[in-house]
PDB file of C-alpha atoms and ligand atoms in Angstrom:
ATOM      1  CA  MET L   1      24.395 -57.833  88.693  1.00 84.00           C
ATOM      2  CA  ILE L   2      23.031 -55.665  90.309  1.00 89.00           C
ATOM      3  CA  PRO L   3      20.130 -54.562  89.918  1.00 93.00           C
ATOM      4  CA  THR L   4      18.982 -57.840  90.919  1.00 92.00           C
ATOM      5  CA  PRO L   5      14.843 -58.897  90.940  1.00 91.00           C
ATOM      6  CA  HIS L   6      14.278 -58.458  94.154  1.00 93.00           C
ATOM      7  CA  ILE L   7      16.439 -55.377  94.817  1.00 91.00           C
ATOM      8  CA  GLU L   8      17.254 -51.404  92.500  1.00 90.00           C
ATOM      9  CA  LEU L   9      19.509 -50.957  93.450  1.00 89.00           C
ATOM     10  CA  GLU L  10      22.351 -49.178  90.781  1.00 85.00           C
ATOM     11  CA  ASN L  11      25.140 -48.320  94.186  1.00 89.00           C
ATOM     12  CA  LYS L  12      26.523 -51.463  96.690  1.00 91.00           C
ATOM     13  CA  ASP L  13      27.591 -48.601  99.422  1.00 91.00           C
ATOM     14  CA  LEU L  14      24.117 -48.049  99.969  1.00 94.00           C
ATOM     15  CA  ILE L  15      24.155 -51.748 101.719  1.00 97.00           C
ATOM     16  CA  ALA L  16      26.862 -51.969 104.289  1.00 98.00           C
ATOM     17  CA  LYS L  17      28.567 -55.425 104.735  1.00 98.00           C
ATOM     18  CA  THR L  18      27.020 -55.534 108.592  1.00 98.00           C
ATOM     19  CA  VAL L  19      22.943 -56.058 107.502  1.00 98.00           C
ATOM     20  CA  LEU L  20      20.005 -56.839 110.635  1.00 98.00           C
ATOM     21  CA  MET L  21      17.091 -58.521 109.120  1.00 98.00           C
ATOM     22  CA  PRO L  22      14.092 -58.350 110.605  1.00 96.00           C
ATOM     23  CA  GLY L  23      11.211 -60.486 109.652  1.00 95.00           C
ATOM     24  CA  ASP L  24       9.166 -57.461 109.801  1.00 92.00           C
ATOM     25  CA  PRO L  25       9.770 -54.638 107.526  1.00 92.00           C
ATOM     26  CA  LEU L  26       8.047 -52.648 109.769  1.00 91.00           C
ATOM     27  CA  ARG L  27      10.520 -54.138 111.788  1.00 92.00           C
ATOM     28  CA  ALA L  28      13.784 -52.780 111.136  1.00 94.00           C
ATOM     29  CA  LYS L  29      12.135 -49.767 110.816  1.00 94.00           C
ATOM     30  CA  TYR L  30      11.807 -49.294 113.837  1.00 93.00           C
ATOM     31  CA  ILE L  31      15.305 -50.382 114.322  1.00 95.00           C
ATOM     32  CA  ALA L  32      16.218 -47.646 112.187  1.00 96.00           C
ATOM     33  CA  GLU L  33      14.827 -44.728 113.861  1.00 96.00           C
ATOM     34  CA  THR L  34      15.100 -46.268 117.327  1.00 95.00           C
ATOM     35  CA  PHE L  35      18.957 -46.983 117.572  1.00 97.00           C
ATOM     36  CA  LEU L  36      20.596 -45.465 114.140  1.00 98.00           C
ATOM     37  CA  THR L  37      22.362 -42.387 113.157  1.00 98.00           C
ATOM     38  CA  LYS L  38      22.428 -40.974 109.412  1.00 97.00           C
ATOM     39  CA  VAL L  39      19.722 -43.408 108.779  1.00 97.00           C
ATOM     40  CA  VAL L  40      19.300 -43.548 105.086  1.00 96.00           C
ATOM     41  CA  GLN L  41      16.060 -44.997 103.453  1.00 95.00           C
ATOM     42  CA  ILE L  42      17.043 -47.771 100.795  1.00 93.00           C
ATOM     43  CA  ASN L  43      14.108 -47.077  97.763  1.00 89.00           C
ATOM     44  CA  GLY L  44      13.843 -50.385  95.397  1.00 87.00           C
ATOM     45  CA  VAL L  45      13.620 -53.492  97.293  1.00 89.00           C
ATOM     46  CA  ARG L  46      10.157 -55.196  96.067  1.00 90.00           C
ATOM     47  CA  ASN L  47       8.224 -55.574  99.052  1.00 89.00           C
ATOM     48  CA  MET L  48      10.005 -54.572 101.873  1.00 91.00           C
ATOM     49  CA  PHE L  49      11.499 -51.588 103.505  1.00 92.00           C
ATOM     50  CA  GLY L  50      15.427 -51.287 104.280  1.00 95.00           C
ATOM     51  CA  TYR L  51      17.418 -48.207 106.034  1.00 97.00           C
ATOM     52  CA  THR L  52      21.048 -48.150 105.984  1.00 97.00           C
ATOM     53  CA  GLY L  53      23.025 -46.381 109.066  1.00 98.00           C
ATOM     54  CA  TYR L  54      25.106 -46.318 111.919  1.00 98.00           C
ATOM     55  CA  PHE L  55      25.576 -46.841 115.177  1.00 97.00           C
ATOM     56  CA  ASN L  56      28.474 -47.063 116.513  1.00 95.00           C
ATOM     57  CA  LYS L  57      30.177 -45.090 114.403  1.00 95.00           C
ATOM     58  CA  LYS L  58      29.609 -48.652 112.373  1.00 97.00           C
ATOM     59  CA  LYS L  59      27.984 -49.463 109.572  1.00 98.00           C
ATOM     60  CA  VAL L  60      24.844 -51.147 108.761  1.00 98.00           C
ATOM     61  CA  THR L  61      21.779 -51.600 106.803  1.00 98.00           C
ATOM     62  CA  VAL L  62      18.522 -52.990 108.573  1.00 98.00           C
ATOM     63  CA  MET L  63      15.991 -54.620 105.680  1.00 97.00           C
ATOM     64  CA  GLY L  64      13.154 -56.838 106.162  1.00 97.00           C
ATOM     65  CA  SER L  65      13.343 -60.643 105.213  1.00 97.00           C
ATOM     66  CA  GLY L  66       9.767 -60.892 105.123  1.00 96.00           C
ATOM     67  CA  MET L  67       8.079 -64.526 106.282  1.00 97.00           C
ATOM     68  CA  GLY L  68       9.334 -68.339 105.034  1.00 98.00           C
ATOM     69  CA  MET L  69      12.011 -69.660 104.061  1.00 98.00           C
ATOM     70  CA  PRO L  70      11.350 -68.806 100.296  1.00 97.00           C
ATOM     71  CA  SER L  71      11.702 -65.140 101.240  1.00 97.00           C
ATOM     72  CA  ILE L  72      14.208 -64.996 103.415  1.00 98.00           C
ATOM     73  CA  GLY L  73      16.672 -67.574 100.689  1.00 98.00           C
ATOM     74  CA  ILE L  74      15.528 -64.381  97.768  1.00 97.00           C
ATOM     75  CA  TYR L  75      16.825 -61.264 100.103  1.00 97.00           C
ATOM     76  CA  SER L  76      20.089 -63.009 101.431  1.00 98.00           C
ATOM     77  CA  TYR L  77      20.876 -64.437  98.914  1.00 98.00           C
ATOM     78  CA  GLU L  78      21.275 -61.073  96.981  1.00 97.00           C
ATOM     79  CA  LEU L  79      22.385 -59.653  99.639  1.00 98.00           C
ATOM     80  CA  PHE L  80      25.832 -61.968  99.566  1.00 98.00           C
ATOM     81  CA  ASN L  81      25.728 -62.720  96.199  1.00 97.00           C
ATOM     82  CA  PHE L  82      25.216 -59.370  94.674  1.00 96.00           C
ATOM     83  CA  TYR L  83      25.427 -56.481  97.338  1.00 96.00           C
ATOM     84  CA  ASP L  84      28.838 -58.295  98.045  1.00 97.00           C
ATOM     85  CA  VAL L  85      27.461 -58.250 102.205  1.00 98.00           C
ATOM     86  CA  GLU L  86      29.546 -60.212 104.209  1.00 98.00           C
ATOM     87  CA  GLN L  87      27.147 -61.178 107.284  1.00 98.00           C
ATOM     88  CA  ILE L  88      23.936 -61.177 108.182  1.00 98.00           C
ATOM     89  CA  ILE L  89      22.326 -61.275 111.270  1.00 98.00           C
ATOM     90  CA  ARG L  90      18.568 -61.749 111.051  1.00 98.00           C
ATOM     91  CA  ILE L  91      16.901 -61.008 113.987  1.00 97.00           C
ATOM     92  CA  GLY L  92      12.689 -63.002 114.378  1.00 96.00           C
ATOM     93  CA  SER L  93      10.676 -64.335 116.791  1.00 96.00           C
ATOM     94  CA  CYS L  94      10.145 -68.352 117.255  1.00 97.00           C
ATOM     95  CA  GLY L  95       7.984 -70.422 120.044  1.00 97.00           C
ATOM     96  CA  SER L  96       8.632 -72.501 122.438  1.00 98.00           C
ATOM     97  CA  TYR L  97       9.488 -75.917 122.360  1.00 98.00           C
ATOM     98  CA  SER L  98      10.756 -76.211 126.249  1.00 98.00           C
ATOM     99  CA  LYS L  99       9.133 -75.673 130.150  1.00 96.00           C
ATOM    100  CA  ASP L 100      12.631 -73.433 130.220  1.00 95.00           C
ATOM    101  CA  LEU L 101      12.291 -71.751 127.748  1.00 97.00           C
ATOM    102  CA  ASN L 102       9.827 -68.503 128.601  1.00 95.00           C
ATOM    103  CA  LEU L 103       7.821 -65.742 127.131  1.00 95.00           C
ATOM    104  CA  TYR L 104      10.511 -62.697 126.021  1.00 93.00           C
ATOM    105  CA  ASP L 105      13.550 -65.308 126.538  1.00 95.00           C
ATOM    106  CA  VAL L 106      16.359 -64.376 123.684  1.00 96.00           C
ATOM    107  CA  VAL L 107      18.247 -67.133 121.478  1.00 98.00           C
ATOM    108  CA  LEU L 108      21.418 -68.377 120.358  1.00 98.00           C
ATOM    109  CA  VAL L 109      20.272 -70.979 117.584  1.00 98.00           C
ATOM    110  CA  THR L 110      23.154 -72.528 117.395  1.00 98.00           C
ATOM    111  CA  ASP L 111      22.139 -74.981 114.499  1.00 98.00           C
ATOM    112  CA  ALA L 112      18.907 -74.616 112.635  1.00 98.00           C
ATOM    113  CA  TYR L 113      17.030 -77.655 111.558  1.00 98.00           C
ATOM    114  CA  SER L 114      14.997 -78.675 109.106  1.00 98.00           C
ATOM    115  CA  GLU L 115      12.478 -80.565 106.800  1.00 97.00           C
ATOM    116  CA  SER L 116      12.750 -78.191 103.726  1.00 98.00           C
ATOM    117  CA  SER L 117      14.206 -79.340 101.800  1.00 97.00           C
ATOM    118  CA  TYR L 118      15.925 -76.136 100.336  1.00 98.00           C
ATOM    119  CA  ALA L 119      19.642 -76.861 100.944  1.00 98.00           C
ATOM    120  CA  LYS L 120      19.202 -79.605  98.776  1.00 97.00           C
ATOM    121  CA  THR L 121      17.988 -78.493  96.601  1.00 97.00           C
ATOM    122  CA  MET L 122      19.939 -75.850  95.909  1.00 96.00           C
ATOM    123  CA  GLY L 123      22.790 -77.837  95.720  1.00 96.00           C
ATOM    124  CA  VAL L 124      24.222 -77.216  99.406  1.00 95.00           C
ATOM    125  CA  SER L 125      24.473 -79.735 101.079  1.00 95.00           C
ATOM    126  CA  SER L 126      21.956 -82.877 101.598  1.00 95.00           C
ATOM    127  CA  ARG L 127      21.939 -82.426 105.448  1.00 95.00           C
ATOM    128  CA  LYS L 128      19.018 -81.698 107.267  1.00 97.00           C
ATOM    129  CA  ILE L 129      20.910 -80.044 109.984  1.00 98.00           C
ATOM    130  CA  LEU L 130      23.415 -76.188 109.787  1.00 98.00           C
ATOM    131  CA  PRO L 131      25.045 -74.260 112.428  1.00 98.00           C
ATOM    132  CA  ALA L 132      24.789 -70.363 112.976  1.00 98.00           C
ATOM    133  CA  THR L 133      28.835 -68.843 111.843  1.00 98.00           C
ATOM    134  CA  LYS L 134      31.153 -69.448 114.942  1.00 98.00           C
ATOM    135  CA  SER L 135      33.040 -66.341 114.650  1.00 98.00           C
ATOM    136  CA  LEU L 136      29.664 -64.399 114.728  1.00 98.00           C
ATOM    137  CA  ASN L 137      27.569 -66.140 117.810  1.00 98.00           C
ATOM    138  CA  ASN L 138      31.205 -65.951 119.714  1.00 98.00           C
ATOM    139  CA  ARG L 139      31.256 -61.828 118.708  1.00 98.00           C
ATOM    140  CA  LEU L 140      26.254 -62.276 119.808  1.00 98.00           C
ATOM    141  CA  ILE L 141      28.408 -63.690 122.556  1.00 98.00           C
ATOM    142  CA  LYS L 142      30.334 -61.030 124.329  1.00 98.00           C
ATOM    143  CA  ALA L 143      28.446 -58.497 123.597  1.00 98.00           C
ATOM    144  CA  ALA L 144      25.685 -60.297 124.853  1.00 97.00           C
ATOM    145  CA  ASP L 145      27.655 -60.967 128.047  1.00 98.00           C
ATOM    146  CA  LYS L 146      28.885 -56.685 128.412  1.00 97.00           C
ATOM    147  CA  LEU L 147      25.399 -55.438 128.124  1.00 96.00           C
ATOM    148  CA  GLY L 148      24.375 -58.232 131.188  1.00 96.00           C
ATOM    149  CA  PHE L 149      21.661 -59.017 128.590  1.00 95.00           C
ATOM    150  CA  LYS L 150      20.784 -63.658 129.704  1.00 95.00           C
ATOM    151  CA  MET L 151      21.159 -65.839 125.818  1.00 96.00           C
ATOM    152  CA  THR L 152      20.614 -69.268 126.315  1.00 97.00           C
ATOM    153  CA  PRO L 153      21.829 -71.298 123.001  1.00 98.00           C
ATOM    154  CA  SER L 154      19.925 -73.966 122.028  1.00 98.00           C
ATOM    155  CA  ILE L 155      19.046 -75.593 118.386  1.00 98.00           C
ATOM    156  CA  ILE L 156      16.285 -74.856 116.739  1.00 98.00           C
ATOM    157  CA  HIS L 157      13.645 -75.900 114.609  1.00 98.00           C
ATOM    158  CA  SER L 158      12.803 -73.709 111.155  1.00 98.00           C
ATOM    159  CA  SER L 159       9.316 -74.560 109.557  1.00 98.00           C
ATOM    160  CA  ASP L 160       8.500 -75.018 106.734  1.00 97.00           C
ATOM    161  CA  VAL L 161       4.272 -73.791 107.557  1.00 96.00           C
ATOM    162  CA  PHE L 162       3.254 -72.301 110.583  1.00 96.00           C
ATOM    163  CA  TYR L 163       0.201 -74.516 111.442  1.00 95.00           C
ATOM    164  CA  ARG L 164       0.312 -77.914 111.644  1.00 93.00           C
ATOM    165  CA  ILE L 165      -2.761 -80.390 110.699  1.00 95.00           C
ATOM    166  CA  ASN L 166      -0.568 -82.736 113.402  1.00 94.00           C
ATOM    167  CA  HIS L 167      -0.182 -79.926 115.730  1.00 91.00           C
ATOM    168  CA  ASP L 168       1.756 -82.179 118.432  1.00 95.00           C
ATOM    169  CA  GLU L 169       4.888 -83.626 115.879  1.00 96.00           C
ATOM    170  CA  TRP L 170       6.614 -81.242 117.305  1.00 97.00           C
ATOM    171  CA  LYS L 171       6.844 -83.107 120.634  1.00 98.00           C
ATOM    172  CA  ASP L 172       8.598 -85.522 118.563  1.00 97.00           C
ATOM    173  CA  ILE L 173      10.967 -83.114 116.555  1.00 97.00           C
ATOM    174  CA  GLN L 174      12.777 -81.711 120.523  1.00 97.00           C
ATOM    175  CA  ALA L 175      13.177 -85.157 120.896  1.00 97.00           C
ATOM    176  CA  LYS L 176      14.539 -86.291 119.493  1.00 98.00           C
ATOM    177  CA  TYR L 177      16.779 -83.446 117.623  1.00 98.00           C
ATOM    178  CA  GLN L 178      16.854 -81.626 120.615  1.00 97.00           C
ATOM    179  CA  ALA L 179      14.904 -78.178 118.912  1.00 98.00           C
ATOM    180  CA  ASN L 180      14.018 -75.728 122.187  1.00 98.00           C
ATOM    181  CA  ALA L 181      11.778 -73.483 119.895  1.00 98.00           C
ATOM    182  CA  VAL L 182      10.558 -73.614 115.917  1.00 98.00           C
ATOM    183  CA  GLU L 183      10.348 -69.949 113.827  1.00 98.00           C
ATOM    184  CA  MET L 184      10.597 -70.543 109.373  1.00 98.00           C
ATOM    185  CA  GLU L 185      14.081 -68.988 108.049  1.00 98.00           C
ATOM    186  CA  SER L 186      16.791 -69.189 109.616  1.00 98.00           C
ATOM    187  CA  PHE L 187      17.678 -72.702 107.980  1.00 98.00           C
ATOM    188  CA  ALA L 188      18.312 -71.334 104.338  1.00 98.00           C
ATOM    189  CA  LEU L 189      19.687 -68.404 106.224  1.00 98.00           C
ATOM    190  CA  PHE L 190      22.545 -70.697 106.720  1.00 98.00           C
ATOM    191  CA  ALA L 191      22.087 -72.431 103.613  1.00 98.00           C
ATOM    192  CA  ASN L 192      22.894 -69.642 101.595  1.00 98.00           C
ATOM    193  CA  ALA L 193      25.584 -68.198 103.524  1.00 98.00           C
ATOM    194  CA  LYS L 194      27.319 -72.260 103.197  1.00 98.00           C
ATOM    195  CA  ALA L 195      26.941 -71.269  99.776  1.00 98.00           C
ATOM    196  CA  LEU L 196      28.485 -68.155  99.245  1.00 98.00           C
ATOM    197  CA  LYS L 197      31.446 -67.813 101.579  1.00 98.00           C
ATOM    198  CA  LYS L 198      29.588 -66.378 104.251  1.00 98.00           C
ATOM    199  CA  LYS L 199      28.493 -65.434 107.996  1.00 98.00           C
ATOM    200  CA  ALA L 200      24.930 -65.832 109.155  1.00 98.00           C
ATOM    201  CA  ALA L 201      23.962 -65.892 112.919  1.00 98.00           C
ATOM    202  CA  CYS L 202      20.083 -65.826 114.329  1.00 98.00           C
ATOM    203  CA  LEU L 203      18.384 -64.160 117.693  1.00 98.00           C
ATOM    204  CA  LEU L 204      15.754 -65.452 118.214  1.00 98.00           C
ATOM    205  CA  THR L 205      12.772 -64.162 121.060  1.00 96.00           C
ATOM    206  CA  VAL L 206       9.993 -66.158 122.584  1.00 96.00           C
ATOM    207  CA  SER L 207       6.398 -65.161 121.226  1.00 95.00           C
ATOM    208  CA  ASP L 208       4.577 -67.587 122.225  1.00 94.00           C
ATOM    209  CA  SER L 209       5.055 -71.075 124.172  1.00 96.00           C
ATOM    210  CA  LEU L 210       3.715 -74.168 122.372  1.00 96.00           C
ATOM    211  CA  VAL L 211       4.423 -76.133 125.505  1.00 96.00           C
ATOM    212  CA  THR L 212       2.126 -73.580 128.265  1.00 95.00           C
ATOM    213  CA  HIS L 213      -0.179 -72.283 125.561  1.00 94.00           C
ATOM    214  CA  GLU L 214       1.151 -68.853 126.185  1.00 91.00           C
ATOM    215  CA  ALA L 215       1.422 -66.220 123.403  1.00 90.00           C
ATOM    216  CA  THR L 216       2.819 -62.016 123.535  1.00 88.00           C
ATOM    217  CA  SER L 217       0.879 -58.942 122.520  1.00 85.00           C
ATOM    218  CA  ALA L 218       2.843 -56.677 119.114  1.00 80.00           C
ATOM    219  CA  LYS L 219       2.827 -53.994 121.815  1.00 78.00           C
ATOM    220  CA  GLU L 220       5.238 -56.490 124.400  1.00 78.00           C
ATOM    221  CA  ARG L 221       6.613 -57.778 121.598  1.00 79.00           C
ATOM    222  CA  GLN L 222       8.447 -55.015 120.304  1.00 73.00           C
ATOM    223  CA  GLU L 223       8.861 -53.443 123.452  1.00 68.00           C
ATOM    224  CA  ALA L 224      10.907 -56.781 124.810  1.00 76.00           C
ATOM    225  CA  PHE L 225      12.395 -57.540 121.408  1.00 89.00           C
ATOM    226  CA  THR L 226      14.946 -54.372 121.761  1.00 92.00           C
ATOM    227  CA  LYS L 227      17.290 -56.756 124.672  1.00 93.00           C
ATOM    228  CA  MET L 228      17.873 -58.685 120.872  1.00 96.00           C
ATOM    229  CA  MET L 229      18.843 -55.209 118.929  1.00 96.00           C
ATOM    230  CA  GLU L 230      20.913 -54.004 121.068  1.00 96.00           C
ATOM    231  CA  ILE L 231      22.680 -57.439 121.496  1.00 97.00           C
ATOM    232  CA  ALA L 232      23.178 -57.826 117.609  1.00 97.00           C
ATOM    233  CA  LEU L 233      24.240 -53.919 117.227  1.00 97.00           C
ATOM    234  CA  ASN L 234      26.230 -54.367 120.025  1.00 97.00           C
ATOM    235  CA  SER L 235      27.983 -56.848 118.255  1.00 97.00           C
ATOM    236  CA  LEU L 236      29.140 -55.146 115.630  1.00 94.00           C
TER     237      LEU L 236
HETATM  238  N1  HPA I 301       5.647 -71.403 114.507  1.00 56.11           N
HETATM  239  C1  HPA I 301       6.346 -71.061 113.854  1.00 56.11           C
HETATM  240  N2  HPA I 301       7.426 -69.813 114.024  1.00 56.11           N
HETATM  241  C2  HPA I 301       7.171 -68.898 114.666  1.00 56.11           C
HETATM  242  C3  HPA I 301       6.620 -69.290 116.066  1.00 56.11           C
HETATM  243  C4  HPA I 301       5.368 -71.303 115.640  1.00 56.11           C
HETATM  244  O1  HPA I 301       5.124 -70.817 117.159  1.00 56.11           O
HETATM  245  N3  HPA I 301       6.277 -68.255 115.956  1.00 56.11           N
HETATM  246  C5  HPA I 301       7.169 -67.515 116.109  1.00 56.11           C
HETATM  247  N4  HPA I 301       7.558 -68.069 115.146  1.00 56.11           N
END
């Protein structure tokens, strides 16, 4: 049934079958302005910016997810289940847990490990590790190859918290699950895709390192993140 509690749209055609989902709504605006043609702003998405346009004649929607699993959980569920979206590619930032993942490296998420109860609570899976959709990942790998951009496949950690009291716990998580980076959304996105038989993938750019304690500035991030955006758009 549309409209939904968080996406107030009467017409499903305003949303493409493929959605690119950055965490930051301003990044959705940036992608629409930088890469898309014939852009229409989607009004009525609560607390969020959304735009639909075309990239190489392919219709695509870009919409922010907000930060954290409950937030991406709500928007992605409504898009998949009520607006007939078939695939969502999250494009976000991550912290590095590995000396081999440096600032601005692009990570292709193969699986998301999480201590979150999201998938269990939802009734979709009692597993703590959920995979991205293989066919989508293969398309992203092809697109990155074609563009000549390096992309590192990895298991990642979807964390419920940004600020941990026991800061060094990441070392145990990295060792136990081979999770080389941390973000806060993929696990819920993959759970929704599994629940609703849809497709989901996630590309991440390293914005900070828990190993070296380096971090990027907001401006540097904006520019470096275009690589991951181009990979996602060229995979359509
Ligand atoms: N922790 C959690 N999420 C993140 C981080 C981090 O260090 N960096 C970017 N997203």
